[in-house]
Coordinates of C-alpha atoms in Angstrom, one line a residue:
Chain A
X1 CA 125.5 84.3 83.0
X2 CA 123.8 81.0 83.8
X3 CA 120.0 81.3 83.7
X4 CA 119.4 78.2 85.6
X5 CA 119.0 79.8 89.0
X6 CA 117.3 83.0 87.8
X7 CA 113.8 83.9 89.1
X8 CA 111.0 82.7 86.8
X9 CA 108.0 84.6 87.9
X10 CA 104.5 83.3 87.6
X11 CA 103.4 85.9 85.1
X12 CA 104.0 85.4 81.4
X13 CA 102.7 88.9 80.6
X14 CA 106.0 90.4 81.7
X15 CA 107.7 88.8 78.7
X16 CA 105.4 90.7 76.4
X17 CA 106.2 94.1 78.0
X18 CA 108.9 96.2 76.3
X19 CA 109.6 98.3 79.4
X20 CA 108.6 98.1 83.0
X21 CA 108.5 101.1 85.4
X22 CA 108.7 99.8 89.0
X23 CA 106.6 102.7 90.1
X24 CA 106.9 102.7 93.9
X25 CA 110.7 102.0 93.7
X26 CA 111.1 104.6 91.0
X27 CA 113.3 102.2 89.0
X28 CA 112.7 102.2 85.3
X29 CA 113.5 99.0 83.3
X30 CA 113.6 100.8 80.0
X31 CA 114.1 97.6 77.9
X32 CA 113.0 94.3 79.4
X33 CA 114.6 92.4 76.5
X34 CA 118.0 93.8 77.3
X35 CA 118.5 94.5 81.0
X36 CA 122.2 94.8 81.1
X37 CA 122.1 98.1 83.0
X38 CA 119.9 96.5 85.7
X39 CA 122.0 93.4 85.7
X40 CA 125.1 95.5 86.2
X41 CA 123.6 97.4 89.2
X42 CA 121.7 94.5 90.8
X43 CA 122.8 91.2 89.2
X44 CA 125.1 90.2 92.1
X45 CA 122.3 90.4 94.7
X46 CA 121.9 87.2 96.7
X47 CA 119.9 88.4 99.7
X48 CA 117.1 90.9 99.9
X49 CA 116.4 92.0 103.5
X50 CA 113.2 93.8 104.2
X51 CA 112.0 95.7 107.3
X52 CA 109.4 98.2 108.4
X53 CA 111.3 101.5 108.7
X54 CA 113.8 103.2 106.5
X55 CA 115.8 104.1 109.6
X56 CA 116.2 100.4 110.6
X57 CA 117.2 99.4 107.1
X58 CA 119.9 102.1 107.1
X59 CA 121.2 100.7 110.4
X60 CA 121.1 97.2 109.0
X61 CA 123.0 98.3 105.9
X62 CA 125.7 99.9 108.1
X63 CA 125.8 96.8 110.3
X64 CA 126.2 94.4 107.3
X65 CA 129.0 96.6 105.9
X66 CA 131.0 95.9 109.0
X67 CA 129.9 92.3 109.5
X68 CA 130.6 91.3 105.9
X69 CA 133.7 93.4 105.6
X70 CA 132.3 95.4 102.6
X71 CA 133.9 98.7 102.0
X72 CA 131.9 101.9 101.7
X73 CA 132.5 105.5 102.4
X74 CA 130.0 107.7 104.2
X75 CA 126.3 106.9 104.7
X76 CA 124.9 104.2 102.4
X77 CA 122.8 105.8 99.6
X78 CA 119.1 105.3 99.3
X79 CA 118.7 104.0 95.8
X80 CA 114.9 104.7 95.7
X81 CA 114.9 108.1 97.4
X82 CA 113.2 109.8 94.3
X83 CA 110.2 107.5 94.7
X84 CA 109.5 109.0 98.2
X85 CA 107.9 105.8 99.4
X86 CA 110.5 103.1 100.2
X87 CA 114.2 103.2 101.0
X88 CA 116.6 100.6 99.4
X89 CA 120.3 100.3 100.3
X90 CA 122.8 98.0 98.6
X91 CA 125.6 96.5 100.6
X92 CA 127.6 94.3 98.2
X93 CA 125.3 91.4 97.4
X94 CA 122.6 92.4 99.9
X95 CA 119.7 94.8 99.5
X96 CA 118.1 96.4 102.6
X97 CA 114.6 97.6 101.7
X98 CA 111.9 99.2 103.9
X99 CA 108.3 98.1 103.5
X100 CA 106.3 100.1 106.0
X101 CA 103.7 98.7 108.3
X102 CA 101.6 95.7 107.2
X103 CA 101.0 93.5 104.2
X104 CA 99.3 96.1 101.9
X105 CA 102.5 98.3 101.7
X106 CA 104.8 95.3 102.0
X107 CA 103.1 93.6 99.1
X108 CA 103.6 96.6 96.8
X109 CA 107.4 96.6 97.4
X110 CA 107.7 92.8 97.3
X111 CA 106.0 92.6 93.9
X112 CA 108.5 95.3 92.6
X113 CA 111.6 93.7 94.2
X114 CA 110.6 90.3 92.8
X115 CA 110.4 91.9 89.3
X116 CA 113.7 93.6 90.0
X117 CA 115.6 90.4 90.8
X118 CA 114.0 88.8 87.7
X119 CA 115.2 91.5 85.4
X120 CA 118.6 91.7 87.1
X121 CA 119.0 87.9 86.6
X122 CA 119.9 87.4 90.3
X123 CA 120.9 83.9 91.1
X124 CA 118.6 82.1 93.6
X125 CA 117.9 85.3 95.7
X126 CA 116.7 84.9 99.2
X127 CA 114.1 87.3 100.8
X128 CA 114.4 87.9 104.5
X129 CA 112.0 90.0 106.5
X130 CA 113.5 91.4 109.7
X131 CA 110.8 92.9 112.0
X132 CA 109.4 93.7 115.3
X133 CA 106.3 92.0 116.6
X134 CA 104.1 91.1 119.5
X135 CA 104.9 87.9 121.4
X136 CA 102.6 85.2 122.6
X137 CA 103.8 83.4 125.8
X138 CA 107.5 84.2 125.2
X139 CA 109.7 86.7 126.9
X140 CA 110.0 90.1 125.2
X141 CA 113.2 90.2 123.3
X142 CA 112.8 86.6 122.0
X143 CA 113.5 86.2 118.3
X144 CA 110.9 84.2 116.4
X145 CA 111.7 82.6 113.0
X146 CA 108.3 81.9 111.3
X147 CA 107.4 78.4 110.2
X148 CA 103.7 78.6 109.2
X149 CA 102.0 81.9 108.8
X150 CA 98.4 82.2 110.1
X151 CA 95.9 84.9 109.2
X152 CA 93.5 86.7 111.4
X153 CA 91.0 83.8 111.1
X154 CA 93.7 81.5 112.7
X155 CA 94.1 79.7 109.4
X156 CA 97.5 78.8 107.9
X157 CA 96.8 80.5 104.6
X158 CA 96.6 83.9 102.8
X159 CA 93.3 85.2 101.6
X160 CA 93.3 87.7 98.8
X161 CA 90.5 89.1 96.6
X162 CA 91.5 88.7 92.9
X163 CA 89.1 89.9 90.2
X164 CA 86.3 89.9 92.8
X165 CA 86.9 86.3 93.8
X166 CA 88.2 85.0 97.2
X167 CA 91.6 83.3 96.5
X168 CA 93.2 81.3 99.2
X169 CA 96.9 80.4 99.0
X170 CA 99.4 78.5 101.2
X171 CA 101.5 80.6 103.5
X172 CA 104.5 78.7 104.9
X173 CA 108.2 79.6 104.7
X174 CA 111.0 77.5 103.3
X175 CA 111.7 74.7 105.8
X176 CA 115.4 74.2 105.2
X177 CA 116.0 78.0 105.1
X178 CA 114.3 78.3 108.5
X179 CA 116.5 75.6 110.0
X180 CA 119.6 77.3 108.6
X181 CA 118.6 80.7 110.0
X182 CA 117.6 79.3 113.5
X183 CA 121.0 77.6 113.7
X184 CA 122.6 81.0 113.7
X185 CA 120.5 82.2 116.6
X186 CA 121.3 79.6 119.1
X187 CA 124.6 80.7 120.4
X188 CA 124.9 80.4 124.2
X189 CA 126.2 83.9 124.9
X190 CA 123.6 85.8 122.9
X191 CA 121.5 86.4 126.0
X192 CA 118.3 85.8 124.2
X193 CA 116.4 82.9 122.7
X194 CA 115.7 82.3 119.0
X195 CA 112.9 79.9 118.3
X196 CA 111.1 78.5 115.3
X197 CA 107.4 78.9 115.7
X198 CA 104.2 79.9 113.9
X199 CA 103.2 83.5 113.4
X200 CA 99.8 85.2 113.2
X201 CA 99.7 88.0 110.7
X202 CA 96.9 90.6 110.6
X203 CA 95.9 93.7 108.6
X204 CA 94.9 95.6 111.7
X205 CA 97.2 96.2 114.7
X206 CA 94.4 96.8 117.1
X207 CA 91.1 95.0 116.5
X208 CA 92.8 92.4 114.2
X209 CA 95.2 91.4 116.9
X210 CA 92.6 91.4 119.7
X211 CA 93.9 94.5 121.4
X212 CA 91.5 96.3 123.7
X213 CA 93.3 99.6 123.5
X214 CA 92.4 100.7 119.9
X215 CA 90.0 103.5 118.9
X216 CA 87.4 100.8 118.6
X217 CA 86.9 97.6 120.6
X218 CA 83.7 95.6 120.8
X219 CA 84.8 92.6 122.7
X220 CA 85.7 91.9 126.3
X221 CA 89.1 91.1 127.9
X222 CA 87.9 87.6 128.5
X223 CA 87.0 87.0 124.8
X224 CA 90.4 88.5 123.8
X225 CA 92.3 86.1 126.1
X226 CA 90.3 83.1 124.8
X227 CA 91.3 84.1 121.2
X228 CA 95.0 84.6 122.1
X229 CA 94.9 81.2 124.0
X230 CA 93.6 79.5 120.8
X231 CA 96.3 81.1 118.8
X232 CA 98.9 79.9 121.4
X233 CA 97.5 76.3 121.0
X234 CA 98.2 76.5 117.3
X235 CA 101.9 77.0 118.0
X236 CA 101.7 80.7 117.4
X237 CA 104.3 82.6 119.4
X238 CA 104.3 86.0 117.7
X239 CA 102.0 88.4 115.9
X240 CA 102.9 90.8 113.2
X241 CA 101.3 92.2 110.0
X242 CA 103.2 90.8 107.0
X243 CA 103.9 87.0 107.2
X244 CA 101.0 85.4 105.4
X245 CA 101.3 87.8 102.4
X246 CA 105.0 87.4 102.3
X247 CA 105.0 83.6 102.6
X248 CA 102.3 83.2 99.9
X249 CA 103.7 85.7 97.4
X250 CA 107.3 84.3 97.6
X251 CA 105.9 80.7 97.3
X252 CA 104.0 81.8 94.2
X253 CA 107.1 83.5 92.8
X254 CA 109.3 80.4 93.6
X255 CA 111.9 82.2 95.7
X256 CA 113.0 81.2 99.2
X257 CA 112.0 83.5 102.0
X258 CA 112.2 83.8 105.8
X259 CA 110.6 86.1 108.5
X260 CA 112.7 86.9 111.5
X261 CA 111.1 89.1 114.2
X262 CA 111.9 90.1 117.7
X263 CA 109.0 90.3 120.2
X264 CA 108.5 93.6 122.0
X265 CA 105.7 92.6 124.3
X266 CA 104.1 89.4 125.7
X267 CA 100.5 89.8 124.6
X268 CA 99.4 87.3 127.3
X269 CA 100.4 90.0 129.8
X270 CA 99.0 93.1 128.1
X271 CA 98.5 95.1 125.0
X272 CA 100.7 98.2 125.5
X273 CA 104.4 98.3 124.6
X274 CA 106.1 99.3 127.8
X275 CA 109.8 98.7 127.1
X276 CA 112.0 101.8 126.9
X277 CA 113.2 103.2 123.6
X278 CA 116.7 102.0 124.6
X279 CA 115.5 98.4 125.2
X280 CA 113.5 98.6 121.9
X281 CA 116.6 99.6 120.1
X282 CA 118.7 96.8 121.6
X283 CA 115.9 94.3 120.8
X284 CA 115.7 95.5 117.2
X285 CA 119.4 94.6 116.7
X286 CA 118.9 91.0 117.6
X287 CA 117.6 89.8 114.2
X288 CA 120.5 91.8 112.7
X289 CA 122.9 89.5 114.5
X290 CA 121.3 86.3 113.3
X291 CA 120.7 87.4 109.8
X292 CA 124.3 88.8 109.6
X293 CA 125.7 85.4 110.7
X294 CA 123.5 83.6 108.2
X295 CA 124.4 85.9 105.3
X296 CA 128.1 85.7 106.1
X297 CA 128.0 82.0 106.0
X298 CA 126.0 82.0 102.8
X299 CA 128.4 84.2 101.0
X300 CA 131.4 82.2 102.2
X301 CA 130.0 78.9 100.8
Chain B
X1 CA 85.8 123.5 127.2
X2 CA 82.5 122.2 126.0
X3 CA 82.5 118.4 125.8
X4 CA 79.5 118.2 123.5
X5 CA 81.4 117.9 120.3
X6 CA 84.3 115.8 121.6
X7 CA 85.0 112.4 120.0
X8 CA 83.3 109.5 121.9
X9 CA 85.1 106.5 120.8
X10 CA 83.5 103.1 120.6
X11 CA 85.8 101.6 123.3
X12 CA 84.9 101.9 127.0
X13 CA 88.3 100.2 127.9
X14 CA 90.1 103.4 127.2
X15 CA 88.3 105.0 130.2
X16 CA 89.9 102.4 132.4
X17 CA 93.4 103.0 131.3
X18 CA 95.6 105.3 133.4
X19 CA 98.0 106.1 130.6
X20 CA 98.1 105.4 126.8
X21 CA 101.2 105.2 124.7
X22 CA 100.3 105.9 121.1
X23 CA 103.2 103.6 120.1
X24 CA 103.5 104.3 116.3
X25 CA 103.1 108.0 116.7
X26 CA 105.5 108.0 119.7
X27 CA 103.1 110.2 121.7
X28 CA 102.7 109.4 125.4
X29 CA 99.4 110.2 127.1
X30 CA 100.8 109.9 130.6
X31 CA 97.6 110.5 132.4
X32 CA 94.3 109.8 130.5
X33 CA 92.3 111.4 133.4
X34 CA 94.1 114.7 133.0
X35 CA 95.1 115.4 129.5
X36 CA 95.8 119.1 129.8
X37 CA 99.2 118.8 128.1
X38 CA 97.7 117.0 125.1
X39 CA 94.8 119.4 125.0
X40 CA 97.2 122.4 125.0
X41 CA 99.2 120.9 122.1
X42 CA 96.3 119.4 120.0
X43 CA 93.0 120.7 121.4
X44 CA 92.5 123.3 118.7
X45 CA 92.7 120.7 115.8
X46 CA 89.7 120.9 113.5
X47 CA 91.0 118.9 110.5
X48 CA 93.3 115.9 110.2
X49 CA 94.7 115.5 106.7
X50 CA 96.2 112.2 105.9
X51 CA 98.3 111.2 102.9
X52 CA 100.7 108.4 101.8
X53 CA 104.1 110.0 101.9
X54 CA 105.8 112.2 104.4
X55 CA 107.1 114.4 101.7
X56 CA 103.6 115.1 100.4
X57 CA 102.4 115.9 103.9
X58 CA 105.3 118.3 104.3
X59 CA 104.3 120.0 101.1
X60 CA 100.7 120.2 102.2
X61 CA 101.7 121.7 105.5
X62 CA 103.6 124.4 103.7
X63 CA 100.8 125.0 101.2
X64 CA 98.2 125.3 104.1
X65 CA 100.4 127.8 105.9
X66 CA 100.2 130.1 102.9
X67 CA 96.6 129.4 102.1
X68 CA 95.3 129.8 105.6
X69 CA 97.7 132.7 106.4
X70 CA 99.2 130.9 109.4
X71 CA 102.6 132.2 110.4
X72 CA 105.6 129.8 110.9
X73 CA 109.3 130.1 110.4
X74 CA 111.5 127.6 108.7
X75 CA 110.4 124.1 107.8
X76 CA 107.3 122.7 109.6
X77 CA 108.4 120.3 112.4
X78 CA 107.6 116.6 112.3
X79 CA 106.0 116.0 115.7
X80 CA 106.4 112.2 115.4
X81 CA 109.9 112.0 114.1
X82 CA 111.1 110.0 117.1
X83 CA 108.6 107.2 116.2
X84 CA 110.4 106.7 112.9
X85 CA 107.2 105.5 111.1
X86 CA 104.8 108.3 110.5
X87 CA 105.3 112.1 110.0
X88 CA 102.8 114.5 111.6
X89 CA 102.9 118.3 111.0
X90 CA 100.7 120.8 112.7
X91 CA 99.6 124.0 110.9
X92 CA 97.4 125.9 113.2
X93 CA 94.2 123.8 113.5
X94 CA 95.2 121.3 110.9
X95 CA 97.3 118.2 111.3
X96 CA 99.0 116.7 108.2
X97 CA 99.9 113.0 108.8
X98 CA 101.5 110.4 106.6
X99 CA 100.0 106.9 106.5
X100 CA 102.1 104.9 104.0
X101 CA 100.6 102.7 101.3
X102 CA 97.4 100.7 102.0
X103 CA 94.9 100.1 104.7
X104 CA 97.1 98.0 107.1
X105 CA 99.5 100.9 107.7
X106 CA 96.8 103.5 107.4
X107 CA 94.7 101.7 110.0
X108 CA 97.4 101.8 112.6
X109 CA 97.9 105.6 112.4
X110 CA 94.2 106.2 112.1
X111 CA 93.5 104.3 115.3
X112 CA 96.1 106.4 117.1
X113 CA 95.0 109.7 115.6
X114 CA 91.5 109.0 116.7
X115 CA 92.7 108.4 120.2
X116 CA 94.7 111.5 120.0
X117 CA 91.8 113.8 119.1
X118 CA 89.7 112.1 121.9
X119 CA 92.3 112.8 124.5
X120 CA 92.9 116.3 123.2
X121 CA 89.1 117.0 123.3
X122 CA 89.1 118.3 119.8
X123 CA 85.8 119.7 118.7
X124 CA 84.1 117.7 115.9
X125 CA 87.3 116.9 114.0
X126 CA 87.2 116.0 110.3
X127 CA 89.5 113.4 108.8
X128 CA 90.4 114.0 105.2
X129 CA 92.6 111.6 103.1
X130 CA 94.4 113.2 100.3
X131 CA 95.9 110.6 97.9
X132 CA 96.8 109.4 94.5
X133 CA 95.0 106.6 92.8
X134 CA 94.3 104.8 89.6
X135 CA 91.3 106.0 87.6
X136 CA 88.5 104.1 85.8
X137 CA 87.2 105.7 82.7
X138 CA 88.2 109.2 83.7
X139 CA 91.0 111.4 82.4
X140 CA 94.3 111.2 84.4
X141 CA 94.4 114.2 86.6
X142 CA 90.7 114.0 87.5
X143 CA 90.1 114.4 91.3
X144 CA 87.6 111.9 92.8
X145 CA 85.9 112.5 96.1
X146 CA 84.7 109.1 97.4
X147 CA 81.1 108.4 98.0
X148 CA 80.8 104.6 98.7
X149 CA 83.9 102.6 99.2
X150 CA 84.0 99.1 97.6
X151 CA 86.4 96.3 98.5
X152 CA 88.2 93.9 96.2
X153 CA 85.0 91.8 96.0
X154 CA 83.2 94.8 94.6
X155 CA 81.1 95.0 97.7
X156 CA 80.4 98.3 99.4
X157 CA 81.7 97.2 102.8
X158 CA 84.9 96.6 104.8
X159 CA 85.8 93.1 105.9
X160 CA 88.0 92.5 108.9
X161 CA 88.9 89.4 110.9
X162 CA 88.3 90.1 114.6
X163 CA 89.0 87.4 117.2
X164 CA 89.0 84.9 114.4
X165 CA 85.6 85.9 113.0
X166 CA 84.7 87.6 109.8
X167 CA 83.3 91.1 110.6
X168 CA 81.7 93.1 107.8
X169 CA 81.1 96.8 108.3
X170 CA 79.6 99.6 106.2
X171 CA 82.1 101.7 104.3
X172 CA 80.6 105.0 103.1
X173 CA 81.8 108.6 103.7
X174 CA 79.8 111.5 105.1
X175 CA 77.3 112.6 102.5
X176 CA 77.1 116.3 103.4
X177 CA 80.9 116.6 103.9
X178 CA 81.4 115.1 100.4
X179 CA 79.0 117.7 98.9
X180 CA 80.8 120.5 100.7
X181 CA 84.2 119.3 99.4
X182 CA 83.1 118.7 95.8
X183 CA 81.7 122.3 95.8
X184 CA 85.3 123.6 96.2
X185 CA 86.5 121.6 93.3
X186 CA 84.2 122.9 90.6
X187 CA 85.8 126.2 89.8
X188 CA 85.9 126.8 86.0
X189 CA 89.5 127.9 85.7
X190 CA 91.0 124.9 87.6
X191 CA 91.7 123.1 84.4
X192 CA 90.6 119.7 85.8
X193 CA 87.5 118.0 86.9
X194 CA 86.4 117.1 90.4
X195 CA 83.8 114.4 90.7
X196 CA 81.9 112.5 93.3
X197 CA 82.0 108.8 92.7
X198 CA 82.5 105.4 94.2
X199 CA 86.0 104.0 94.9
X200 CA 87.4 100.5 94.9
X201 CA 90.0 99.9 97.7
X202 CA 92.2 96.8 97.7
X203 CA 95.1 95.5 99.9
X204 CA 97.1 94.6 96.8
X205 CA 98.2 97.1 94.2
X206 CA 98.9 94.4 91.6
X207 CA 96.7 91.2 91.7
X208 CA 94.1 92.9 94.0
X209 CA 93.5 95.7 91.4
X210 CA 93.6 93.4 88.4
X211 CA 96.9 94.5 87.1
X212 CA 98.7 92.2 84.7
X213 CA 102.1 93.6 85.4
X214 CA 102.8 92.3 88.9
X215 CA 105.3 89.6 89.9
X216 CA 102.4 87.2 89.8
X217 CA 99.3 87.2 87.5
X218 CA 97.1 84.2 86.8
X219 CA 94.3 85.8 84.7
X220 CA 94.1 87.1 81.2
X221 CA 93.8 90.6 79.9
X222 CA 90.2 89.8 78.9
X223 CA 89.3 88.6 82.4
X224 CA 90.9 91.7 83.9
X225 CA 88.9 94.1 81.5
X226 CA 85.7 92.3 82.4
X227 CA 86.4 92.9 86.1
X228 CA 87.2 96.6 85.6
X229 CA 84.1 97.0 83.5
X230 CA 81.9 95.5 86.3
X231 CA 83.6 97.9 88.7
X232 CA 82.8 100.8 86.3
X233 CA 79.2 99.8 86.2
X234 CA 79.0 100.1 90.0
X235 CA 79.9 103.7 89.7
X236 CA 83.5 103.2 90.6
X237 CA 85.8 105.8 89.0
X238 CA 89.0 105.3 91.0
X239 CA 91.0 102.6 92.7
X240 CA 93.2 103.0 95.8
X241 CA 94.1 101.1 98.9
X242 CA 92.6 102.8 101.9
X243 CA 89.0 103.9 101.4
X244 CA 87.0 100.9 102.8
X245 CA 89.1 100.8 106.0
X246 CA 89.0 104.5 106.5
X247 CA 85.3 104.9 105.8
X248 CA 84.4 102.0 108.2
X249 CA 86.7 103.0 111.0
X250 CA 85.7 106.7 111.0
X251 CA 82.0 105.6 110.9
X252 CA 82.6 103.3 113.9
X253 CA 84.4 106.2 115.7
X254 CA 81.6 108.6 114.9
X255 CA 83.7 111.2 113.1
X256 CA 83.2 112.8 109.7
X257 CA 85.6 111.8 107.0
X258 CA 86.4 112.3 103.3
X259 CA 88.7 110.7 100.7
X260 CA 90.0 113.0 98.0
X261 CA 92.3 111.4 95.4
X262 CA 93.8 112.4 92.1
X263 CA 93.9 109.8 89.3
X264 CA 97.4 109.1 87.8
X265 CA 96.3 106.6 85.1
X266 CA 93.1 105.5 83.3
X267 CA 93.1 101.7 84.1
X268 CA 90.8 101.1 81.1
X269 CA 93.7 102.1 78.9
X270 CA 96.6 100.3 80.7
X271 CA 98.3 99.3 84.0
X272 CA 101.5 101.3 84.0
X273 CA 101.8 104.8 85.2
X274 CA 103.3 106.7 82.3
X275 CA 102.9 110.4 83.3
X276 CA 106.2 112.2 83.9
X277 CA 107.4 113.1 87.4
X278 CA 106.6 116.7 86.7
X279 CA 103.0 115.9 85.7
X280 CA 102.6 113.6 88.7
X281 CA 103.8 116.5 91.0
X282 CA 101.3 118.9 89.4
X283 CA 98.5 116.3 89.7
X284 CA 99.3 115.7 93.4
X285 CA 98.7 119.4 94.1
X286 CA 95.2 119.3 92.8
X287 CA 93.6 117.8 96.0
X288 CA 95.6 120.4 98.0
X289 CA 93.8 123.1 96.2
X290 CA 90.3 121.7 96.9
X291 CA 91.1 120.8 100.5
X292 CA 92.7 124.2 101.1
X293 CA 89.6 126.0 99.9
X294 CA 87.4 123.7 102.0
X295 CA 89.4 124.2 105.2
X296 CA 89.7 128.0 104.7
X297 CA 85.9 128.2 104.4
X298 CA 85.4 125.8 107.4
X299 CA 87.7 127.9 109.6
X300 CA 86.0 131.2 108.6
X301 CA 82.5 130.0 109.6

């Protein structure tokens, strides 16, 4: 197998390890020098889709089976069930992995999936996050493909404490990949809009996103609206909890990545999610449609 | 019902809301002025146990049924199943709620559980996190009850961006509560140690905790050991991903809280978790034992 498009992670220590237990995925790489078992199981993976809930990833796996015409009997199998934390389904060359809510949990599984694609010698794998989010000045149901990811300080960067020091890293997604994805979301009869825009990403759903309906709130409605307006002026059209971490970590790892989220609420009109469960379910399927088209095109070329 | 020991949250906006949809728990408080339904269902709750995985919370619910002598047929029911994100079981006056990995996801459910106990008019509820963690200079299997929570900058505080500004909050747990909990973990025939110590809490399991086996690592083993040694000198004996957020948010909300974690690895000896799944399972039950004794005593007094 050609090594030219394999993932070269930014960590030389991994080469010195004889084995690697991907703890939260419960996948044991027993021999890092000879990963034929892992290559056999995962070596064909081209796209890793990630999303918040296991249920949604199961639905995505079923959707992609149909869309990509990949055979499979019965329910897709959760490959990481024994780890009890994340669910991972494999549909041909696509993994569908859950990551929970927010960057702390998403970071754990992303580190381990990045090591997995390295050991499996996957060729130029693409990481796509498929999520739900709050919107900013866009109609609920709009799909936003993230360009630049902003943190809770409204800065286009990811901040992380490493060995006690504040480390600041760039947090943008792959430009050409974004263009390619957006292209598959602009079909006239979709009945919804897909836009390329900036995303704010926070570690706290309530205070971090300027909501006034959390357990704690020490600011006024007026201060909140001023903050959301400033975010809007920076080209931010949606708010979620993973983008800055995901953009910065995939940039560090040298893999292409995208973040495709559907908005469930327009935060300029209120904080509470008021759509029905049926509407929510229909909205959640919109990124499936776009990502499904994108992957189908990718695999056929 | 006496209102004297109800939870008074630090958010006057909640009083102005006619209804409140606890979105991630999928619990609808249809009328915040008359919460009799919610009081009927949750008003007797005295203790809210939280832990990473739904599976462990189910095991805890079953354990507490036996330990507290609370009747119940069949499997405990997940009250938040329709939300697809968190699991919540109720065993008499105890809730057992999953929170996922790390403070971002834990913060979401903690905000909503705090609002739930407010609306339900629970009397002086206690929040206990029961987790697994890395250890620092202690034998794997040791249970650590957190005193002061330190962030990744080795500061005893929680940092959170709110409306674009850096907000720093105290992050310590309730002293008397800690003493009470530790007391139930010092029985001679337990076969393990329970200690009161400081905890480091990070948003990243790999780089944030100074691991050298993540997808990315830009420091040496020597620099890592120096960092862990500095942490040790600050009285830190375990490392997890929720303590600073939990301590600061419960302090802000004016409720008592504790964090009780079992160590799975001694980070001074290495980064990888090498215990067997059976050992891990046995270790995970140790905090159950302590918390079970504590709750039994609490309910009998």
